[in-house]
Structures are given as C-alpha cells and as structure tokens.
Coordinates of C-alpha atoms and ligand atoms in Angstrom, one line a residue:
Chain A
M1 CA 175.1 49.1 141.3
I2 CA 175.7 45.4 141.8
Q3 CA 178.3 43.7 139.8
V4 CA 179.0 40.0 140.3
H5 CA 181.6 38.0 138.5
K6 CA 181.9 34.2 138.8
L7 CA 181.0 34.2 142.5
S8 CA 181.2 30.8 144.2
K9 CA 180.6 29.6 147.7
A10 CA 181.5 26.2 149.1
F11 CA 180.6 25.2 152.6
T12 CA 182.7 22.6 154.5
V13 CA 180.7 20.6 156.9
H14 CA 182.0 18.1 159.3
K15 CA 179.8 15.0 159.0
K16 CA 178.8 13.5 162.3
D17 CA 177.3 10.1 162.7
P18 CA 174.3 10.0 165.0
G19 CA 174.5 8.7 168.5
L20 CA 177.1 8.6 171.2
L21 CA 179.3 6.2 169.3
G22 CA 179.2 8.5 166.3
S23 CA 180.3 11.4 168.4
V24 CA 183.2 9.4 169.9
R25 CA 184.3 8.3 166.4
S26 CA 184.2 11.8 165.1
L27 CA 186.7 12.8 167.7
F28 CA 189.3 10.8 165.9
R29 CA 188.3 10.9 162.3
R30 CA 186.3 13.8 161.1
E31 CA 184.8 13.4 157.7
Q32 CA 184.5 16.5 155.8
V33 CA 181.8 17.1 153.2
V34 CA 182.1 20.0 150.8
K35 CA 178.8 21.6 149.7
Q36 CA 179.0 23.8 146.7
A37 CA 176.1 26.2 147.4
V38 CA 176.8 28.8 144.7
R39 CA 178.7 28.1 141.5
E40 CA 180.3 30.8 139.4
V41 CA 177.3 33.2 139.4
S42 CA 177.7 36.4 137.3
L43 CA 175.2 39.2 137.1
S44 CA 174.7 42.8 137.3
I45 CA 171.8 44.9 138.7
E46 CA 171.1 48.6 138.0
E47 CA 169.6 51.4 139.9
G48 CA 165.8 51.2 140.2
E49 CA 165.7 47.6 139.2
I50 CA 163.8 45.0 141.3
V51 CA 165.2 41.6 140.3
G52 CA 163.6 38.4 141.4
L53 CA 165.8 35.5 142.5
I54 CA 164.0 32.2 142.1
G55 CA 165.0 28.7 142.8
A56 CA 164.0 25.6 144.8
N57 CA 164.8 25.1 148.4
G58 CA 168.5 24.8 148.9
A59 CA 169.3 26.3 145.5
G60 CA 171.7 28.9 147.0
K61 CA 169.6 32.0 147.0
T62 CA 170.2 33.0 150.6
T63 CA 173.8 32.1 150.3
L64 CA 174.2 34.5 147.3
I65 CA 172.4 37.3 149.2
K66 CA 174.5 36.7 152.3
M67 CA 177.7 37.2 150.2
L68 CA 176.3 40.4 148.6
A69 CA 175.3 41.8 151.9
G70 CA 178.8 41.1 153.3
I71 CA 177.8 38.5 155.9
I72 CA 179.9 35.7 154.5
V73 CA 183.1 35.6 152.4
P74 CA 182.9 33.7 149.1
S75 CA 185.3 31.0 148.2
A76 CA 185.9 32.3 144.8
G77 CA 185.0 35.1 142.4
E78 CA 184.4 38.8 142.7
A79 CA 181.6 41.2 143.5
T80 CA 181.1 44.9 144.0
V81 CA 178.1 46.6 145.4
L82 CA 178.0 50.4 145.1
G83 CA 181.7 50.1 144.2
H84 CA 182.6 48.3 147.4
V85 CA 183.6 44.7 148.0
P86 CA 180.8 43.7 150.4
W87 CA 182.7 41.3 152.6
K88 CA 185.3 44.0 153.4
R89 CA 182.4 45.6 155.3
D90 CA 183.4 49.2 154.9
D91 CA 181.1 51.5 156.9
R92 CA 180.5 53.6 153.8
F93 CA 179.1 50.4 152.1
R94 CA 177.1 49.3 155.1
Q95 CA 175.6 52.8 155.5
Q96 CA 173.9 52.4 152.1
I97 CA 172.5 48.8 152.1
A98 CA 169.8 46.9 153.9
L99 CA 169.1 43.3 154.4
I100 CA 165.6 41.9 155.2
M101 CA 165.2 38.3 156.1
G102 CA 161.7 36.9 156.4
Q103 CA 163.0 33.9 158.2
K104 CA 165.1 35.6 160.8
A105 CA 164.5 38.7 162.9
Q106 CA 167.0 41.4 162.5
L107 CA 165.6 43.5 165.2
W108 CA 166.2 42.9 168.9
W109 CA 163.6 40.6 170.3
D110 CA 163.4 42.2 173.8
L111 CA 163.0 45.8 172.7
P112 CA 159.9 47.5 171.5
A113 CA 160.1 48.6 167.9
A114 CA 160.4 52.3 168.9
D115 CA 163.6 51.6 170.9
C116 CA 165.0 49.5 168.0
F117 CA 164.4 52.5 165.7
L118 CA 166.2 54.9 168.1
L119 CA 169.2 52.6 168.1
L120 CA 169.2 52.4 164.3
K121 CA 169.0 56.2 164.2
E122 CA 172.3 56.3 166.1
I123 CA 173.8 53.4 164.2
Y124 CA 173.2 55.1 160.9
R125 CA 173.7 58.6 162.3
L126 CA 170.5 60.0 160.9
P127 CA 169.8 63.6 161.5
E128 CA 166.9 64.1 163.9
A129 CA 164.6 65.9 161.4
Q130 CA 165.1 63.4 158.7
Y131 CA 164.6 60.5 161.1
R132 CA 161.3 61.9 162.4
E133 CA 160.0 62.5 158.9
T134 CA 161.0 59.1 157.6
L135 CA 159.7 57.3 160.6
D136 CA 156.3 59.2 160.6
Y137 CA 155.9 58.5 156.9
L138 CA 156.8 54.8 157.1
T139 CA 154.6 54.1 160.2
E140 CA 151.8 55.8 158.5
V141 CA 152.1 53.9 155.2
L142 CA 152.6 50.5 156.9
G143 CA 150.0 51.2 159.5
V144 CA 152.0 50.2 162.5
R145 CA 151.7 53.2 164.7
E146 CA 149.7 51.3 167.3
Q147 CA 152.4 48.6 167.7
L148 CA 155.4 50.9 168.1
N149 CA 155.7 50.4 171.9
I150 CA 155.2 46.6 172.0
Q151 CA 158.2 44.3 172.4
I152 CA 159.1 42.7 169.0
R153 CA 158.7 39.2 170.4
R154 CA 155.0 40.0 171.2
L155 CA 154.1 41.1 167.7
S156 CA 152.4 38.9 165.2
L157 CA 154.5 37.6 162.2
G158 CA 152.9 40.2 159.8
E159 CA 153.4 43.1 162.2
R160 CA 156.9 42.1 162.9
M161 CA 157.7 41.9 159.2
K162 CA 156.4 45.4 158.7
M163 CA 158.6 46.6 161.5
E164 CA 161.6 44.8 160.0
L165 CA 160.9 46.5 156.7
L166 CA 160.5 49.8 158.3
A167 CA 163.7 49.4 160.3
A168 CA 165.6 48.4 157.2
L169 CA 164.5 51.4 155.2
L170 CA 164.9 54.1 157.8
H171 CA 168.3 55.1 156.4
S172 CA 167.0 55.1 152.8
P173 CA 169.4 52.4 151.5
R174 CA 170.4 52.4 147.8
V175 CA 170.7 48.7 147.7
V176 CA 168.1 46.4 149.4
F177 CA 168.3 42.7 149.7
L178 CA 165.0 41.0 150.5
D179 CA 165.1 37.3 151.3
E180 CA 161.5 35.9 151.4
P181 CA 160.0 39.1 152.8
T182 CA 156.4 37.8 152.6
I183 CA 156.9 34.3 153.9
G184 CA 154.1 33.1 156.1
L185 CA 152.0 36.2 155.7
D186 CA 148.3 36.3 154.9
L187 CA 147.3 37.6 151.4
T188 CA 146.4 41.1 152.6
A189 CA 149.7 41.5 154.4
Q190 CA 151.6 40.1 151.4
R191 CA 149.9 42.7 149.2
A192 CA 150.6 45.5 151.6
I193 CA 154.3 44.6 151.7
R194 CA 154.5 44.4 147.9
E195 CA 152.8 47.7 147.4
F196 CA 155.1 49.2 149.9
I197 CA 158.2 47.9 148.2
L198 CA 157.0 49.3 144.9
Q199 CA 156.3 52.6 146.5
Y200 CA 159.8 52.7 148.0
R201 CA 161.2 51.9 144.6
E202 CA 159.4 54.9 143.0
Q203 CA 160.8 57.3 145.6
H204 CA 164.3 56.1 146.0
R205 CA 165.3 54.2 142.9
P206 CA 167.3 51.5 144.8
A207 CA 168.6 48.3 143.3
M208 CA 166.6 45.5 144.9
L209 CA 167.2 41.7 144.9
V210 CA 164.2 39.8 146.1
T211 CA 163.7 36.1 146.7
S212 CA 160.3 34.5 147.2
H213 CA 158.5 31.2 146.7
Y214 CA 155.3 33.1 146.0
M215 CA 154.9 33.7 142.3
E216 CA 152.5 36.5 143.0
D217 CA 155.4 38.5 144.5
I218 CA 157.6 37.8 141.5
Q219 CA 154.9 38.7 139.1
R220 CA 154.0 42.0 140.8
L221 CA 157.4 43.2 141.7
C222 CA 159.9 42.1 139.1
E223 CA 160.4 42.8 135.5
R224 CA 163.6 40.7 135.5
I225 CA 164.2 37.3 137.1
L226 CA 167.2 35.2 137.9
I227 CA 166.7 31.5 138.1
I228 CA 169.2 29.5 140.1
R229 CA 169.4 25.7 140.2
E230 CA 171.8 23.9 142.4
G231 CA 173.9 27.0 142.8
E232 CA 174.1 27.7 139.1
L233 CA 172.4 30.7 137.4
I234 CA 170.4 29.2 134.6
Y235 CA 168.3 32.1 133.5
D236 CA 168.8 35.8 133.6
G237 CA 166.3 37.9 131.6
S238 CA 162.9 39.5 131.6
L239 CA 160.0 37.8 133.1
R240 CA 157.9 38.7 130.1
Q241 CA 160.2 36.8 127.7
V242 CA 160.1 33.6 129.7
M243 CA 156.3 33.8 129.8
E244 CA 156.1 34.5 126.1
K245 CA 158.4 31.6 125.3
F246 CA 156.2 29.3 127.2
A247 CA 152.9 30.8 126.3
T248 CA 153.2 28.9 123.0
H249 CA 150.9 26.4 124.7
K250 CA 147.6 26.5 126.5
R251 CA 146.0 24.1 128.9
I252 CA 142.5 22.7 128.4
T253 CA 140.8 21.1 131.4
V254 CA 137.6 19.1 131.0
H255 CA 135.6 18.3 134.1
L256 CA 133.8 15.1 133.6
R257 CA 130.2 14.1 134.5
P258 CA 130.4 11.8 137.4
D259 CA 127.7 9.4 136.2
K260 CA 129.5 8.4 133.0
P261 CA 132.3 5.9 132.6
V262 CA 135.7 7.4 131.5
P263 CA 136.4 6.6 127.9
E264 CA 139.9 6.1 126.4
L265 CA 141.3 9.1 124.5
S266 CA 141.6 8.6 120.8
A267 CA 145.0 8.5 119.2
E268 CA 144.0 11.5 117.2
L269 CA 143.5 13.6 120.3
R270 CA 146.6 12.4 121.9
A271 CA 148.6 13.5 118.9
L272 CA 147.3 17.1 119.3
G273 CA 149.0 17.7 122.6
E274 CA 150.3 16.3 125.9
V275 CA 147.9 14.7 128.3
L276 CA 148.8 16.0 131.8
Q277 CA 146.1 14.3 133.8
R278 CA 143.3 11.9 133.3
D279 CA 141.1 10.4 136.0
A280 CA 137.5 10.0 136.9
E281 CA 137.0 13.7 137.5
L282 CA 139.0 15.5 134.9
V283 CA 141.2 15.4 131.8
K284 CA 143.9 18.0 131.3
V285 CA 145.8 18.4 128.1
E286 CA 148.3 20.9 126.9
V287 CA 148.2 21.9 123.3
P288 CA 149.9 24.5 121.0
R289 CA 148.0 27.8 120.9
A290 CA 146.9 27.2 117.3
D291 CA 145.3 23.9 118.0
V292 CA 143.1 25.0 120.9
P293 CA 139.8 25.2 118.9
A294 CA 140.3 21.8 117.2
A295 CA 141.4 20.1 120.4
S296 CA 138.5 21.6 122.4
A297 CA 136.0 20.5 119.8
K298 CA 137.4 17.0 119.8
L299 CA 137.5 16.8 123.6
L300 CA 133.8 17.8 123.9
Q301 CA 132.9 15.3 121.3
E302 CA 134.7 12.4 122.9
L303 CA 134.2 13.0 126.6
P304 CA 131.1 13.3 128.8
A305 CA 132.0 16.9 129.7
A306 CA 130.4 18.9 132.5
D307 CA 132.6 21.9 132.0
L308 CA 135.6 23.0 130.0
V309 CA 138.3 25.6 130.9
I310 CA 141.1 26.9 128.8
D311 CA 144.0 28.8 130.4
E312 CA 147.5 30.1 130.0
L313 CA 150.4 28.4 131.7
D314 CA 151.0 30.3 134.9
I315 CA 154.4 31.6 135.9
G316 CA 154.7 29.0 138.7
T317 CA 154.4 26.2 136.2
V318 CA 156.9 27.7 133.9
I319 CA 159.4 28.2 136.6
E320 CA 158.8 24.7 137.9
R321 CA 159.5 23.3 134.4
I322 CA 162.7 25.2 134.0
L323 CA 163.8 24.1 137.4
S324 CA 163.0 20.4 136.8
Q325 CA 164.9 20.5 133.5
R326 CA 161.8 19.7 131.5
A327 CA 162.5 23.0 129.6
E328 CA 165.9 23.9 128.4
V329 CA 166.9 27.5 128.4
P330 CA 168.6 28.5 125.2
A331 CA 172.2 29.5 125.6
S332 CA 171.5 33.0 124.3
E333 CA 169.5 33.7 127.4
L334 CA 172.1 32.7 129.8
P335 CA 173.5 35.4 132.1
A336 CA 174.6 38.3 129.9
S337 CA 176.9 40.5 132.0
E338 CA 176.4 43.8 130.5
P339 CA 178.9 46.5 131.4
S340 CA 177.2 49.3 133.4
A341 CA 177.9 52.6 134.9
S342 CA 177.2 52.5 138.6
Chain B
M1 CA 181.3 53.8 167.5
S2 CA 180.0 57.2 168.6
P3 CA 179.8 57.8 172.4
R4 CA 176.1 58.5 172.0
L5 CA 175.4 55.1 170.4
F6 CA 177.5 53.5 173.1
L7 CA 175.5 55.2 175.9
Q8 CA 172.3 54.4 174.2
V9 CA 173.0 50.7 173.9
L10 CA 174.2 50.7 177.5
S11 CA 171.0 52.4 178.8
L12 CA 168.7 50.3 176.8
E13 CA 170.3 47.1 178.1
A14 CA 170.2 48.5 181.7
R15 CA 166.5 49.4 181.4
N16 CA 165.8 45.9 180.0
R17 CA 167.6 44.2 182.9
L18 CA 166.2 46.4 185.6
S19 CA 162.7 45.3 184.7
Y20 CA 163.3 42.0 186.4
R21 CA 160.9 41.0 189.0
A22 CA 161.4 41.1 192.8
E23 CA 162.2 37.4 192.9
F24 CA 165.4 38.1 191.0
W25 CA 166.5 40.4 193.7
L26 CA 165.5 38.0 196.4
N27 CA 167.5 35.2 194.7
A28 CA 170.5 37.4 194.6
L29 CA 170.3 38.2 198.3
V30 CA 169.9 34.6 199.3
G31 CA 172.8 33.6 197.0
F32 CA 175.0 36.1 198.6
G33 CA 174.0 34.9 202.1
V34 CA 174.7 31.3 201.2
E35 CA 178.0 32.1 199.5
F36 CA 179.2 34.0 202.5
A37 CA 178.0 31.5 205.1
V38 CA 179.9 28.6 203.3
V39 CA 183.1 30.7 203.3
Y40 CA 182.6 31.6 206.9
F41 CA 182.1 28.0 208.2
L42 CA 184.9 26.6 206.0
W43 CA 187.5 29.1 207.2
S44 CA 186.4 29.0 210.9
S45 CA 187.0 25.2 210.9
M46 CA 190.2 25.5 209.0
F47 CA 191.6 28.0 211.6
R48 CA 190.3 25.8 214.4
E49 CA 191.7 22.5 213.1
S50 CA 195.1 23.9 212.2
G51 CA 195.3 25.8 215.4
K52 CA 197.0 28.7 213.5
Q53 CA 196.3 32.3 214.3
E54 CA 197.2 33.5 210.8
I55 CA 196.9 32.0 207.3
G56 CA 198.4 33.8 204.4
G57 CA 198.7 37.0 206.5
F58 CA 195.0 37.0 207.6
D59 CA 193.5 36.1 210.9
L60 CA 190.0 34.6 210.8
Q61 CA 188.3 38.0 210.9
G62 CA 190.6 39.4 208.2
M63 CA 190.1 36.3 206.1
V64 CA 186.3 36.6 206.3
T65 CA 186.6 40.3 205.4
Y66 CA 188.7 39.5 202.4
Y67 CA 186.0 37.1 201.1
L68 CA 183.3 39.6 201.7
A69 CA 185.2 42.1 199.5
V70 CA 185.9 39.5 196.8
I71 CA 182.3 38.2 196.7
L72 CA 181.0 41.7 196.5
L73 CA 183.3 43.1 193.9
G74 CA 183.2 39.8 192.0
K75 CA 179.7 40.8 191.0
L76 CA 181.1 43.8 189.2
V77 CA 184.0 41.9 187.6
R78 CA 182.5 38.7 186.4
T79 CA 180.5 38.6 183.1
Q80 CA 176.9 37.8 183.6
R81 CA 175.7 35.4 181.1
F82 CA 172.8 36.4 179.0
E83 CA 171.1 35.5 175.7
G84 CA 172.8 38.0 173.5
G85 CA 176.2 36.7 174.4
V86 CA 178.9 36.4 171.7
S87 CA 178.9 32.7 171.3
T88 CA 175.1 32.6 171.1
D89 CA 175.3 35.3 168.4
I90 CA 177.7 33.1 166.4
Y91 CA 175.7 29.8 166.9
E92 CA 172.3 31.3 166.2
G93 CA 173.2 33.8 163.5
G94 CA 172.4 36.9 165.6
L95 CA 175.8 38.0 164.5
N96 CA 174.4 38.7 161.0
R97 CA 172.7 41.9 162.0
Y98 CA 175.9 43.3 163.4
L99 CA 177.8 42.5 160.3
V100 CA 175.2 44.5 158.2
F101 CA 175.1 47.5 160.5
P102 CA 177.8 50.2 160.1
A103 CA 178.9 49.8 163.7
G104 CA 181.6 47.7 165.4
Y105 CA 180.7 44.5 167.0
F106 CA 183.0 44.7 170.0
P107 CA 182.0 48.1 171.2
F108 CA 178.3 47.2 170.8
K109 CA 178.7 44.1 172.9
Y110 CA 180.8 45.8 175.5
A111 CA 178.2 48.5 175.8
Q112 CA 175.5 45.8 176.3
H113 CA 177.7 44.1 178.9
L114 CA 178.1 47.4 180.8
G115 CA 174.4 48.0 180.6
G116 CA 173.8 44.5 181.9
L117 CA 176.1 45.3 184.8
V118 CA 173.7 47.9 186.2
P119 CA 171.7 45.4 188.3
A120 CA 175.0 44.1 189.6
V121 CA 176.0 47.6 190.7
V122 CA 172.7 47.9 192.5
Q123 CA 173.3 44.6 194.2
F124 CA 176.8 45.6 195.1
L125 CA 175.6 48.8 196.8
L126 CA 172.8 46.9 198.6
F127 CA 175.1 44.2 199.9
A128 CA 177.8 46.7 200.8
L129 CA 175.2 48.5 203.0
V130 CA 174.2 45.2 204.6
V131 CA 177.9 44.5 205.4
A132 CA 178.5 48.0 206.7
F133 CA 175.5 47.9 209.1
F134 CA 175.4 44.3 210.2
L135 CA 178.8 42.8 210.1
D136 CA 181.9 43.5 212.1
V137 CA 184.7 44.5 209.9
P138 CA 188.1 45.0 211.6
P139 CA 189.1 48.7 211.8
E140 CA 192.3 48.3 209.8
L141 CA 190.4 46.7 206.9
R142 CA 187.7 49.3 206.7
P143 CA 187.8 51.1 203.4
S144 CA 188.6 54.8 203.5
P145 CA 187.2 57.2 201.0
T146 CA 190.6 57.1 199.2
S147 CA 190.8 53.3 199.1
A148 CA 187.2 53.2 197.9
L149 CA 188.0 55.5 195.0
M150 CA 191.2 53.6 194.2
A151 CA 189.3 50.4 194.3
L152 CA 186.7 51.8 191.9
A153 CA 189.4 52.3 189.3
A154 CA 190.8 48.8 190.0
I155 CA 187.4 47.2 189.6
A156 CA 186.7 49.1 186.3
V157 CA 190.0 47.8 184.9
A158 CA 189.3 44.3 186.2
N159 CA 185.9 44.3 184.5
L160 CA 187.4 45.3 181.2
L161 CA 190.2 42.7 181.5
Y162 CA 187.7 40.0 182.4
Y163 CA 185.4 40.9 179.5
L164 CA 188.3 40.9 177.0
L165 CA 189.3 37.5 178.1
D166 CA 185.8 36.3 178.0
Y167 CA 185.3 37.8 174.5
A168 CA 188.4 36.1 173.1
I169 CA 187.2 32.8 174.4
Q170 CA 183.6 33.2 173.2
L171 CA 184.9 33.8 169.7
V172 CA 186.2 30.3 169.6
A173 CA 182.6 29.5 168.8
F174 CA 183.6 30.3 165.2
W175 CA 185.4 27.0 165.1
A176 CA 184.1 24.8 168.0
D177 CA 180.6 23.4 168.3
N178 CA 180.5 24.4 171.9
V179 CA 182.5 26.7 174.1
W180 CA 181.0 25.7 177.4
S181 CA 184.0 23.6 178.5
L182 CA 186.3 26.5 177.7
D183 CA 184.1 28.7 179.7
V184 CA 184.3 26.4 182.7
A185 CA 188.1 26.1 182.4
K186 CA 188.4 29.9 182.2
W187 CA 186.4 30.4 185.4
F188 CA 188.3 27.7 187.2
V189 CA 191.7 29.3 186.3
A190 CA 190.5 32.8 186.9
S191 CA 189.0 32.1 190.3
L192 CA 191.9 29.9 191.5
L193 CA 194.8 32.1 190.2
G194 CA 192.9 35.3 190.6
G195 CA 192.2 35.2 194.3
F196 CA 188.5 34.3 194.3
M197 CA 188.9 30.8 195.8
V198 CA 191.7 31.6 198.2
P199 CA 193.8 34.8 198.8
L200 CA 196.9 34.6 196.7
S201 CA 199.0 35.0 199.8
V202 CA 198.0 31.5 200.8
F203 CA 200.0 29.9 198.0
P204 CA 203.6 28.8 198.7
A205 CA 206.2 31.6 198.4
W206 CA 207.9 30.1 195.3
L207 CA 204.6 30.4 193.3
V208 CA 204.0 34.0 194.1
P209 CA 206.3 35.5 191.4
W210 CA 204.5 33.4 188.8
L211 CA 201.1 34.5 190.0
E212 CA 202.2 38.1 189.8
A213 CA 203.4 37.7 186.3
L214 CA 200.0 36.5 185.1
P215 CA 197.0 38.7 184.5
F216 CA 194.6 36.8 186.7
R217 CA 195.4 38.4 190.0
F218 CA 193.9 41.7 188.6
F219 CA 190.5 40.1 188.6
F220 CA 189.9 39.7 192.3
D221 CA 193.0 39.8 194.5
F222 CA 194.2 43.2 193.4
P223 CA 190.9 45.1 193.6
A224 CA 190.1 43.4 196.9
R225 CA 193.3 44.4 198.5
V226 CA 193.0 47.9 197.2
L227 CA 189.6 48.1 198.7
L228 CA 190.8 46.9 202.1
G229 CA 193.6 49.5 202.1
Q230 CA 196.5 47.0 201.8
I231 CA 198.0 48.6 198.7
E232 CA 200.0 51.8 198.6
P233 CA 199.1 54.4 195.9
A234 CA 202.4 53.8 194.1
E235 CA 201.8 50.1 193.9
W236 CA 198.2 50.7 192.9
A237 CA 199.3 52.9 190.0
R238 CA 201.9 50.4 188.9
G239 CA 199.3 47.6 189.1
L240 CA 196.8 49.6 187.0
V241 CA 199.4 50.2 184.3
V242 CA 200.3 46.5 184.1
A243 CA 196.6 45.5 184.1
L244 CA 195.9 47.9 181.3
A245 CA 198.8 46.6 179.3
W246 CA 197.3 43.1 179.7
C247 CA 194.0 44.6 178.4
G248 CA 195.9 45.8 175.3
V249 CA 197.3 42.3 174.8
L250 CA 193.9 40.6 175.1
A251 CA 192.3 43.2 172.9
L252 CA 194.9 42.5 170.2
V253 CA 194.3 38.7 170.6
G254 CA 190.6 39.3 170.4
R255 CA 190.9 41.3 167.2
G256 CA 193.0 38.7 165.6
V257 CA 190.6 35.9 166.5
W258 CA 187.7 38.0 165.3
R259 CA 189.3 38.7 161.9
R260 CA 190.0 35.0 161.3
G261 CA 186.7 33.8 162.6
V262 CA 184.5 36.2 160.7
E263 CA 186.5 35.3 157.5
Q264 CA 185.1 31.8 157.7
Y265 CA 181.8 32.5 159.4
A266 CA 179.1 30.6 157.6
G267 CA 176.2 32.9 158.6
V268 CA 174.0 30.2 160.0
G269 CA 170.5 30.4 161.1
I270 CA 168.4 31.5 158.1
Ligands
LIG401 N1 176.1 27.6 157.0 C1 176.0 26.6 156.1 N2 176.8 25.5 156.3 C2 176.7 24.4 155.4 N3 175.9 24.4 154.4 C3 175.1 25.4 154.2 C4 175.1 26.6 155.0 N4 174.2 27.4 154.6 C5 173.7 26.8 153.5 N5 174.2 25.6 153.2 C6 173.8 24.7 152.1 O1 173.9 25.4 150.9 C7 172.8 25.2 150.1 C8 172.1 26.5 149.7 O2 171.5 27.0 150.8 P1 170.6 28.3 150.8 O3 170.2 28.6 152.2 O4 171.4 29.4 150.1 O5 169.4 27.9 149.9 P2 168.1 28.7 149.5 O6 168.1 28.8 148.0 O7 168.1 30.0 150.2 O8 166.9 27.8 149.9 P3 165.5 28.1 150.6 O9 164.6 28.4 149.5 O10 165.1 26.8 151.3 O11 165.7 29.3 151.5 C9 171.9 24.2 150.8 O12 172.2 22.9 150.3 C10 172.4 24.3 152.3 O13 172.3 23.0 152.9
LIG402 MG1 166.8 30.9 151.7

C-alpha cells in the first residue's frame, strides 16, 4: 500500500543573525544552510500493518510523514501510496488517507466538533446514512458525545485528540498517518487511544504509520518498527527480533543498606558484566543471561544488600542504544524492500 | 468543490462572525461616522479655499454623496482581515489540513471570505438606511431600483476582483517572511487609483486613459458611479466584461503562484 524508494528531503533555511544589525546584514548577504532531514529512505508497508516510526527529536519522522501525506514535496526519490504519488495530491488519493498530528490541530479551532464533522462529511462526500452510522459508532467508542457541541478551542487536550482521531477516521481511510497521537495525554487517555487504533485496524485493515516517543505505544501497537537516525533508516524489522537480539543480557540491581560503607567491586565481578551504575544507594550491572545466577550470588556476597532485582532490558533502553550507536544493527536487518502487491 | 460544501463553509463562517458582541457593531457605526465626518470637513474646506463650484465634475454635495457611496460599498469590496487568512495559513501551517483534504484551497478560502462578508452586508444595509433617512442626497444622485441592481452586480465583481488580487499577494508568503508591506502597498495603490481616496475624475485628463486601462477603477469608482446612476447600461455591461476579464487574468496569476509556492512549501508548524 505504501512504497517508498530512496526518498530524501533537504530543507534550505536562510540563516539570520540575531538583532537589528543581523537583519540589516542579511538584506545584502543571505547565508543559506541546507538541512538534510530525510536521507534515501526506502520501505514498504502493507494492508493491516501498524508500523512504528521511532527516532530522536529532529530525526526526520514528521518530515517523512509529511511527504507521504502529500503536504511537502521531496527533494529526491519516489513514493507511491495506494498507487498514487502523494505530493501530486490527486483527490482519489486524498479521499483515502488521513493524517493525525498530536502537535497540531487539524480541526478548525473556532467551530464545535459537530460542525467540523459536518464539513468533513461534505469534503469527503459521505452518504448521509454512512456518516450517521460511523459518527454514532465513533462517538460512542471514544466517549465524546457530551463534548460534540463545544468549540474545539475549549476542549482539553485529551478530548481534542479524540475529536481529531474521530474526524480523521470518519471517511474510513485505507492509509492512516499518526504523528505522536498520544503526546501529552494521561495514561488512561493514552490507553483509550491505543485501544481505539487497534479496534480500527481490526475493522478496516488500513496501513498505519505511527510515531511516538512513548514506548508503551510502540509495544502495544506495532509488530514492526522503523528506526530513523539523523534522517537515515537504520532498522526495519520486527519489534520481537530486536528485543530478542538484545535480550541476551539482563540487568541486576542491588539496593544497598544505607548504614554500611560502599565496598569496591572485585575484579572477578567486574569481569562478569558491565557496571552501569554504582553509588551509595545502588549498584546496577548488566550480565549475559547465562551468568545471572553466578553474578547474583557474587553480588549478594560482596555487597551489603537490602534488595535485589533482576529484569529484562526494556524496549526504551534497546532503542536508546541503537540510536546512540552503542549497538550496531547488522546489515542483514537493514531495510529490505520487499516487492508487494498493493 | 461541490456547491453544497461551498455554501456550508460560507454559512459556518457567517454564523461564526455574526456571534460578535454588540460592541463590534457599535465600533463599526462610530468608525463610519468618523470616516464620513473627515471627508465632509476636508472637502468643504477644499471647496471654500479654492472658491470653485465644481471639482472633477462634482459640486460639494455631489462629492460628499460620492464618498458616502464609496465608503459604504467599500465595506463589501475590501477584504476583511481575519485569522484564517491565506498568509497566516502559510506561516502557521494551517495550510497543511487543506492539502490533506480532497477539496480545493481557493474555493474553500473564497467561501470563507464570502461568509465573513455577511456582517459587512448587514453593516452596509444599516448605514444605507441611516443615509437614506438622515442625510440629504441630491435627487439626480439618488439610486433608482435599476441602478441599485446594476450596482449589485458591479459590487459582486469588484469583490471577486479584489479578493483575487489579495489572494495572489498573500501567496507571496510562500517566499517572503512577511507580506504586511505588500498588503499596505496594495491598499495604497488600490485606494488611490481605484477611486477610494479621490474620485478618478479629479486626476488630470492625460492620466485618465491610463487609469481606465488598469483594473483598479473597478474596485470603487465604477460601482460607486453605477450606484449613483452616472453610468449607462451599455457602458455598465462593457465595464463588467472588462472587469471579469481582469478576474480571469488574476485567477491565472494566482494559480501559477500557488503551484510554484506549494511546490516548495515546507509545511511548517508541527
Ligand atoms: N520546515 C522546515 N524548515 C527547515 N528545517 C526543517 C523544517 N522542518 C523540519 N526541519 C528540520 O528537519 C529535521 C527533522 O525534523 P522533523 O520535524 O522531521 O523531526 P522529528 O523526527 O519529527 O522530531 P520530533 O521527534 O522532535 O518531532 C530537524 O532538524 C528540523 O530542524
Ligand atoms: Mg515530529
């Protein structure tokens, strides 16, 4: 459904020195800075797939989504979504996609949601019966019936996000782009939105591309993730595989008794694994799975322990490592553009 | 864009604007009074100082009537600035949503613009009533039903023409950090060469052919003279055709600018 081949986007920004003098100077000599936001990204996404797009701030996630939704034109490369080139903005293409941005309202601030939906009904030319049915269903599921007649600007962030989601799905799009749909929401609202997205997937089998900085979202929604670093796609594959690859290690945390001095760790113990943290309160080491019993015993023996916890690396840590280049991704797991029939 | 969508956008915008409080209407009324008073005192003293009976084909009473007409219909022709304007959409990224919807941007904005005009229409009618009841308009300048109808068409075309010019200029926001100065320049030229500041007949004779070749006179001078019954039906029809041709030209320019602009739009604001 989504095919992307070597897509790149460079922004040209005119640099301006601060202050009045800077403004005057820039009248005569404008310094241009080229910012490569997305570099030769290739990928493909199928029907019914929810793919997570992960990366640090400024990695190029939003830029990639904007290109695929047809808002901006790439500087190089190709993409087709549902067989259309997005930035040609054919109505047949736009009729079938949706874009949801957690950071930026798509709905009209001054109108109550009910009016926004009526406008969307005309924009997407939805038949009355279908519109009624979808709207009833969505308001029920999202629990926003009470807020329908309140101006969007007066809604709380969570209520607004639900309205945005509802508005974006009224026309049953086959491709949905979600850029940080849960940003700033409380845990209950985040969960509600996630459940809702999953439910929508069950019923409509759309292709979805989701970005989020909340690992909970990624874990619950996506089987497949894309990791983007400085505009480059550095991982494309299943979430499970990444986790397995990094689950070779576990973490042991020893909470220390406050009344005792902190002893040095023996060389033997240090050889077993990597010491992540060591201070007056706790010692944290990461050791290969097989060495967990030995290391635990040794730690308890050497340290005045109050408590000991063993846990798996969490997905956030794994991603953080990949992003900070502490973990190299094997070449075999780099974007494999499989041919597909969409 | 379907006519239904167009009308819906229009009526939503109108409803939105009509919910303004009473103080908005009061301000409008006071503004109208002040504008009119300034013109009145300015031209009375001009006529007195120069000792002339007629300037540009108008005596004092005629001149004042001309300004009444221009100030009133100007409310229907000029674009009222509001948040959702084209350049704001470009600067703040509000444009994004329209790029995602399967609907044209221009028709959407024009429908909003027309909806936003509804309070202006109410103002126009209100002030026209005030003028009809309280001010002394010379009989030969009183609008007849025919001239009022003819003026309606002239005003509608003037509104479209003005909006198209405004739209093309606002689109410069794709390249410039600020279109405010262009906006000011546009208003200066349009009001000077369009008959808002002074009637065009006041300009020296050699300038007149130039003014007639430009589109600006269709903004204020033409509809005002139609309203005051100074324009024959044949000339009126010819004027409308020329003005519509100008609309076509500006629409083409706007489309070209839009295509280029959106090609390099960076989709800011997220
Ligand atoms: N309109 C623009 N003009 C110039 N540079 C831009 C523009 N939009 C984005 N950039 C730059 O491109 C890079 C990628 O930005 P993008 O918004 O895609 O990041 P992101 O991955 O979505 O980050 P975040 O997680 O913070 O939302 C950034 O360095 C940003 O400064
Ligand atoms: Mg972003």
